[in-house]
XYZ file of C-alpha atoms in Angstrom:
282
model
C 0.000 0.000 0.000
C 1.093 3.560 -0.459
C 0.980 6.279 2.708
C 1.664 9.385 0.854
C 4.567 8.787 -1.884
C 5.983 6.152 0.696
C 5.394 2.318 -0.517
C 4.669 0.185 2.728
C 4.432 -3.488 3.627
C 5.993 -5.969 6.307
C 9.333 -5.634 5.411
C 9.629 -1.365 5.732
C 7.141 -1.786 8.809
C 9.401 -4.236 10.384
C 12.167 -1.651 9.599
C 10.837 1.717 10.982
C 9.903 -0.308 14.015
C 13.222 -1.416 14.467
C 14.839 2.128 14.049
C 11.977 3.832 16.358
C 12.761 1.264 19.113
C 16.523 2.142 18.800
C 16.036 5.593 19.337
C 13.300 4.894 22.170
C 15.955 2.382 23.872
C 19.158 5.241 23.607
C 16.793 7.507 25.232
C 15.599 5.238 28.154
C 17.306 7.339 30.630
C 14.669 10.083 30.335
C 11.969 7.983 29.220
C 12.463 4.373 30.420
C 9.120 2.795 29.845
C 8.472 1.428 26.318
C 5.065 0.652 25.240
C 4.177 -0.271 21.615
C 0.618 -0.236 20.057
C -0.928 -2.185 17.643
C -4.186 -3.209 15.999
C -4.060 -7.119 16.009
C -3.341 -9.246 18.449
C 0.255 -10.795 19.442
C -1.684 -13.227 22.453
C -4.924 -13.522 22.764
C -6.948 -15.918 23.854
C -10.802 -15.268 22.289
C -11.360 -16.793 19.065
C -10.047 -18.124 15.698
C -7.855 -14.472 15.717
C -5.852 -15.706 18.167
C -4.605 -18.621 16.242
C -3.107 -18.652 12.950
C -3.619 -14.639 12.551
C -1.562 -14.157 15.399
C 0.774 -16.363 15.397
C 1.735 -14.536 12.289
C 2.209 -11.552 13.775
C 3.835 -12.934 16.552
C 6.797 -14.606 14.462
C 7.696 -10.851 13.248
C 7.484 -8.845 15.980
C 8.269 -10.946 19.607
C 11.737 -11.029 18.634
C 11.908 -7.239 18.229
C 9.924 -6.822 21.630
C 12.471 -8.624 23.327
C 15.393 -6.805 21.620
C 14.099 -3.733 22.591
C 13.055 -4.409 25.990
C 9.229 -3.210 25.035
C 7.169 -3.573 28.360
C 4.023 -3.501 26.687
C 2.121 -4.681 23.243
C -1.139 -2.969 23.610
C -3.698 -3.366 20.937
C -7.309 -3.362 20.573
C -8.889 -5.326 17.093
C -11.151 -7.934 19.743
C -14.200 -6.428 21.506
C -12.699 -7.567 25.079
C -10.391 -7.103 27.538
C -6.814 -9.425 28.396
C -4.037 -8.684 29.904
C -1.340 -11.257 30.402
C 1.547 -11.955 32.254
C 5.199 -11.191 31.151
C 5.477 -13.961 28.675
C 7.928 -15.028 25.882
C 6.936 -17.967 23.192
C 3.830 -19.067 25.304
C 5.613 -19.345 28.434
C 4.834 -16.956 31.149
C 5.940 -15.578 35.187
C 3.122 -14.620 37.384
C 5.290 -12.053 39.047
C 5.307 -8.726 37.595
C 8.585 -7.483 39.986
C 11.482 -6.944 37.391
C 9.618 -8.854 34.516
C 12.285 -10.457 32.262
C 9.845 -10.188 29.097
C 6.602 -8.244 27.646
C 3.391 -7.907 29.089
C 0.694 -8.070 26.229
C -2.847 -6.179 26.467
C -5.915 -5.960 24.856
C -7.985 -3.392 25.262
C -10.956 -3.484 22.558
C -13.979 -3.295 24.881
C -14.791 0.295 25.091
C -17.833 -1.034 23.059
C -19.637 -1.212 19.025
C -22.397 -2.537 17.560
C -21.262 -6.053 17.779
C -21.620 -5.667 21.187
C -19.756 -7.988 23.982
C -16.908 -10.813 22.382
C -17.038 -13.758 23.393
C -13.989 -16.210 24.633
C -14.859 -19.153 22.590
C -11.314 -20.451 23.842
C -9.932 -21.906 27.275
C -8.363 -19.037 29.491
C -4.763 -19.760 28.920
C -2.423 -20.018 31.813
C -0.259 -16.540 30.772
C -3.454 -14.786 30.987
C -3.720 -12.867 33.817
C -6.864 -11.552 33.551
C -9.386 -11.196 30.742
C -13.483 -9.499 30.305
C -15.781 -9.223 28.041
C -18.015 -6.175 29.373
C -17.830 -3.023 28.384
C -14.595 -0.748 29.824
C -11.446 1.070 29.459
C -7.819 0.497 30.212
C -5.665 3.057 32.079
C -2.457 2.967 33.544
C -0.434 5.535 35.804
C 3.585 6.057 35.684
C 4.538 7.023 38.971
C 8.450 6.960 38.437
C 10.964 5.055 36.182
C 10.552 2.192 38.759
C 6.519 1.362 39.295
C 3.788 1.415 37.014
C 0.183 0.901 37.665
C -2.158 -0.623 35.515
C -6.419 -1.171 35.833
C -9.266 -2.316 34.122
C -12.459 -0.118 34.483
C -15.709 -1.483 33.587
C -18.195 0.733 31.883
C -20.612 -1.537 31.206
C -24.688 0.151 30.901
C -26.145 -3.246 30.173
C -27.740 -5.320 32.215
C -24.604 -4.807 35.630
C -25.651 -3.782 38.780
C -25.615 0.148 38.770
C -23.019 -0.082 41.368
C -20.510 -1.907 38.888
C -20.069 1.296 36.763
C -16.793 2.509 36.870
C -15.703 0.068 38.963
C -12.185 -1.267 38.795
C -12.108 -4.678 37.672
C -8.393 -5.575 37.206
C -5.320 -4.027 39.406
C -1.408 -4.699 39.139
C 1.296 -3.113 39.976
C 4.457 -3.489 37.379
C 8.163 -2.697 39.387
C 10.702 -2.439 36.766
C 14.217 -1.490 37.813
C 16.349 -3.075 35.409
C 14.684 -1.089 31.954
C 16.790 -2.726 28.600
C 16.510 -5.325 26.356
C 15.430 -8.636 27.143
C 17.323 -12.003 27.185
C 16.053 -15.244 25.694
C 18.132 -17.075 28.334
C 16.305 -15.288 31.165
C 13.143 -14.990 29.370
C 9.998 -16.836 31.701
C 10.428 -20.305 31.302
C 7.514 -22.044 32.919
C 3.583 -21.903 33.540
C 1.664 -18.692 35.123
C -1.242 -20.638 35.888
C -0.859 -24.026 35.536
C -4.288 -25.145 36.857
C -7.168 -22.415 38.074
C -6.502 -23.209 41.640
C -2.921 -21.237 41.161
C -5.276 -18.401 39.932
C -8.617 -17.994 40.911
C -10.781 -15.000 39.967
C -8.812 -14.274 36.535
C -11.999 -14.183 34.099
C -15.152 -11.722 34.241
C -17.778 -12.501 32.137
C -20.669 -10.325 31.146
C -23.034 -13.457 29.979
C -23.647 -14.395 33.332
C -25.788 -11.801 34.437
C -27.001 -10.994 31.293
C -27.963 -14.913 30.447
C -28.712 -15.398 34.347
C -27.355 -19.013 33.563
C -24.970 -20.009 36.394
C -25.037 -16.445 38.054
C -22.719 -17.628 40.827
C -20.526 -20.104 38.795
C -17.041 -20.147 38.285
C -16.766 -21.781 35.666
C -15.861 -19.591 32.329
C -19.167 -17.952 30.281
C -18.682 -20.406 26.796
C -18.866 -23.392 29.129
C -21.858 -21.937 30.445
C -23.264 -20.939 26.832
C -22.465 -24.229 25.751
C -24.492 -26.537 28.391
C -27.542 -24.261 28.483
C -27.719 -24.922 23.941
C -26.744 -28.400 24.854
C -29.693 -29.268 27.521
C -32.351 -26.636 26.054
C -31.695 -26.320 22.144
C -30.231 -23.620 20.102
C -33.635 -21.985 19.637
C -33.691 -21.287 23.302
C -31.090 -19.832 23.078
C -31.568 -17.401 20.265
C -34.726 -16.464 22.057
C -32.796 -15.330 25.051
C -30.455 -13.444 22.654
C -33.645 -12.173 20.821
C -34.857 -10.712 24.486
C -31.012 -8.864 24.775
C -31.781 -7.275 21.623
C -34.749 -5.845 21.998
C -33.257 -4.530 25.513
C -30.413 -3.109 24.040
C -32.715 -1.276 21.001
C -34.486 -0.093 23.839
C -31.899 1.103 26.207
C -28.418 1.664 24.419
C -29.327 3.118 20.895
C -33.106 3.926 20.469
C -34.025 4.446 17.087
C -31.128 3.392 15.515
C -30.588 1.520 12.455
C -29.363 -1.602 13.138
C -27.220 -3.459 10.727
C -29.040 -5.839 8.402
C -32.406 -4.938 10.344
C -30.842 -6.629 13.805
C -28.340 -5.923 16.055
C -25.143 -7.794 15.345
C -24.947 -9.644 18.609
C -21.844 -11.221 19.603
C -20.484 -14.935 18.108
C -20.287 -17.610 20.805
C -19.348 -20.467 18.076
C -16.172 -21.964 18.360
C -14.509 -20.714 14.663
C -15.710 -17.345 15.702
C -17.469 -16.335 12.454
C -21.153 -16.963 12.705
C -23.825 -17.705 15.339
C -26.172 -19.623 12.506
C -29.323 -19.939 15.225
C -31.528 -16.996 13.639
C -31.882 -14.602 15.901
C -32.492 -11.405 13.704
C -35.596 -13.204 12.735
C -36.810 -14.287 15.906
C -35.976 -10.189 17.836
């Protein structure tokens, strides 16, 4: 493609991001946090994006990450929220004192018209924390040392009033040693290796919006998945069909919807279409 009289593609990308990193590591004394955005994901952990698509991605640019010493990917693309821990080649450190590799975040969930996206895949165990309701991320640099980072949830739906602005996910990041990272002292092992290492790491909007397994802990597609399974997909549209007609009435009223319907999220496991015909039933 052409930006201007400029030709660009992966390999003058790949490049510039290379030189701007240089620069932003020689000048680390005044500013020594690096944080790089993007639009796709590097890690995710949601749908059929987070496979192939991102491993893509990932084969280009985690080298260069580590290299530099980058302390965070941020990028938005999915309609949720996940943050992981520092992590290098799928392995991953729950501590976040003098992390020895990147931290990757997405932050996609400020909200459209496809509404909430759903994780259609297992919570992996470098993910440190991941939501699908509506929010915003926001961190706070309080010296070259300590770093704060939170989740806010912003969610009009169908939370409790209460749960409006409330903060959802809290770390602290101490970094004292700012520089490149080292393969040989990248994380080598498992974050969460079963849920009982890390409870409380997923927040997901169907429950109270479904009210299926309200007080379960067991993640949202699980819980998607047994109600089709035990009362049919057309129950389950009609429950969707009942979310729609809430959210015409309540987020947008009078709004065109796309195709006539609201584009509610995907809760199939390739990610690309619900099939149970809910526009027809709202």
């Amino acid at each position: 493609s052409l930006v201007g009289d400029l030709e660009v593609n992966v390999f003058s990308f790949l490049k510039w991001l290379k030189k701007d990193l240089a620069r932003a590591q020689a000048n680390r004394k005044n500013v020594p946090w690096i944080v790089v955005h993007g639009h796709r994901s590097i890690y995710c952990s949601c749908d059929q994006d987070c496979g192939i698509p991102a491993w893509w991605i990932r084969l280009e640019m985690e080298p260069i990450l580590m290299e530099f010493g980058v302390d965070f990917f941020i990028n938005g693309h999915e309609h949720n929220y996940e943050r992981s821990y520092p992590m290098h080649k799928g392995k991953s450190t729950k501590s976040t004192k003098n992390p020895t590799a990147p931290m990757y975040v997405v932050t996609g969930a400020a909200g459209s018209h496809e509404m909430h996206e759903p994780f259609n895949r297992k919570q992996p165990s470098w993910s440190a924390f991941r939501s699908n309701s509506f929010g915003y991320s926001r961190f706070f640099v309080y010296n070259s040392t300590h770093l704060h980072w939170q989740q806010v949830q912003t969610d009009p739906t169908q939370f409790p009033e209460s749960d409006y602005g409330r903060v959802i996910d809290d770390v602290w990041i101490i970094q004292e040693n700012h520089g490149p990272f080292s393969e040989d002292k990248a994380p080598q092992g498992e974050a969460c290796p079963t849920e009982a290492h890390c409870p409380n790491r997923s927040h997901d909007h169907w429950l109270p919006l479904l009210d299926i397994g309200a007080h379960s802990h067991s993640p949202g597609v699980e819980l998607i998945q047994q109600f089709r399974q035990q009362h049919g997909d057309m129950a389950y549209a009609g429950r969707l069909a009942q979310l729609q007609k809430w959210a015409r009435e309540n987020l947008a009223p009078g709004a065109e919807w796309k195709d006539g319907g609201l584009e509610w999220e995907d809760v199939r496991e390739d990610g690309s279409s619900d099939g149970v015909g809910v526009t027809e039933l709202v």
